[in-house]
């Protein structure tokens, strides 16, 4: 008797710069691998050769909010078509450092770009990409779970002060990051079934416990994952 292939899972990590996502992304990927899953780690903007070129433009070249948003969604479309959808069709776990919520938070709330127009771009870029036969062509791809690292903007600023040379987003003032944080809160309020708020203003072990509990509660990992920090 053949064993059915596991269902693909799509998990995104979100949060303002300095929220501390990176080490926990690696930790969650390893927890899935330890239980026999194949994991694709990726990021946005980026994840494909084309999207990485667009990422470099976004992070370092001056542009207006509409141009930023168009570049973000162009990179996302290529990312979905080339990386995310094929991995999900193979039954893999896709873990992405940021996805569409970041565009609403940074270009929408941070830059002040119109959310209704972002929603139009979201629908255009994320519809009709799925490779699974059971998904209709009108299906719009979103993460199965979004782990939102909620951190006060002033705490993030202290963390970023000792980081590498900042890009054009990391170099923004505290007021910008406060707006971005509020944008994430707005997205979370609109999609409570998808978002998991992670209190990132605490120790590393406590952050991991929140992540592990959320994933175990979905039945995606065994309870053994909770003890690994």
Coordinates of C-alpha atoms in Angstrom, one line a residue, residues 61-144:
X61 CA 17.8 52.8 -5.1
X62 CA 15.6 55.7 -4.4
X63 CA 12.0 55.4 -5.7
X64 CA 8.4 56.4 -4.9
X65 CA 6.0 54.1 -3.0
X66 CA 4.1 53.0 -6.2
X67 CA 7.4 51.9 -7.8
X68 CA 8.3 50.1 -4.6
X69 CA 5.0 48.3 -4.5
X70 CA 5.1 47.3 -8.2
X71 CA 8.7 45.9 -7.8
X72 CA 7.6 44.0 -4.7
X73 CA 4.7 42.3 -6.4
X74 CA 6.7 41.6 -9.6
X75 CA 9.4 39.9 -7.5
X76 CA 6.6 38.0 -5.6
X77 CA 5.0 36.7 -8.8
X78 CA 8.3 35.3 -10.0
X79 CA 9.0 33.9 -6.6
X80 CA 5.6 32.1 -6.5
X81 CA 5.9 30.7 -10.0
X82 CA 9.5 29.6 -9.8
X83 CA 9.9 28.5 -6.2
X84 CA 6.9 28.5 -3.9
X85 CA 4.3 26.8 -6.0
X86 CA 6.6 24.0 -7.3
X87 CA 7.8 23.2 -3.7
X88 CA 4.2 23.1 -2.4
X89 CA 3.2 20.8 -5.2
X90 CA 6.0 18.5 -4.2
X91 CA 4.6 18.4 -0.6
X92 CA 7.4 20.4 0.9
X93 CA 7.3 22.9 3.7
X94 CA 8.0 26.4 2.4
X95 CA 9.3 28.9 5.0
X96 CA 9.6 32.5 3.8
X97 CA 11.2 35.4 5.5
X98 CA 8.4 37.8 4.7
X99 CA 5.6 37.7 2.1
X100 CA 2.8 40.0 1.1
X101 CA 2.0 41.3 4.6
X102 CA 5.4 43.1 4.5
X103 CA 4.3 45.1 1.4
X104 CA 1.1 46.2 3.2
X105 CA 3.1 47.1 6.3
X106 CA 6.1 48.8 4.7
X107 CA 4.7 50.4 1.5
X108 CA 1.2 50.7 2.8
X109 CA 1.4 51.8 6.4
X110 CA 5.1 52.9 6.3
X111 CA 5.1 54.8 3.1
X112 CA 1.4 55.7 3.1
X113 CA 0.5 53.9 -0.1
X114 CA -3.2 53.2 -0.7
X115 CA -4.2 49.8 0.7
X116 CA -7.0 49.3 -1.8
X117 CA -4.5 49.5 -4.6
X118 CA -2.2 47.1 -2.9
X119 CA -5.1 44.7 -2.6
X120 CA -5.6 44.9 -6.4
X121 CA -1.9 44.1 -6.9
X122 CA -2.1 41.3 -4.4
X123 CA -4.9 39.6 -6.2
X124 CA -3.2 40.1 -9.6
X125 CA 0.2 38.7 -8.5
X126 CA -1.0 35.8 -6.3
X127 CA -3.8 34.4 -8.3
X128 CA -3.5 31.6 -10.9
X129 CA 0.0 30.4 -9.7
X130 CA -1.0 27.2 -7.9
X131 CA 0.2 23.9 -9.5
X132 CA -2.1 21.6 -7.5
X133 CA -4.8 20.1 -9.5
X134 CA -7.4 20.5 -6.7
X135 CA -7.0 24.3 -6.6
X136 CA -9.1 26.4 -9.0
X137 CA -7.5 29.0 -11.2
X138 CA -9.1 31.8 -9.2
X139 CA -7.3 30.6 -6.0
X140 CA -5.1 33.4 -4.5
X141 CA -2.0 32.0 -2.7
X142 CA -1.5 33.1 0.9
X143 CA 0.6 31.5 3.7
X144 CA -1.1 28.7 5.7

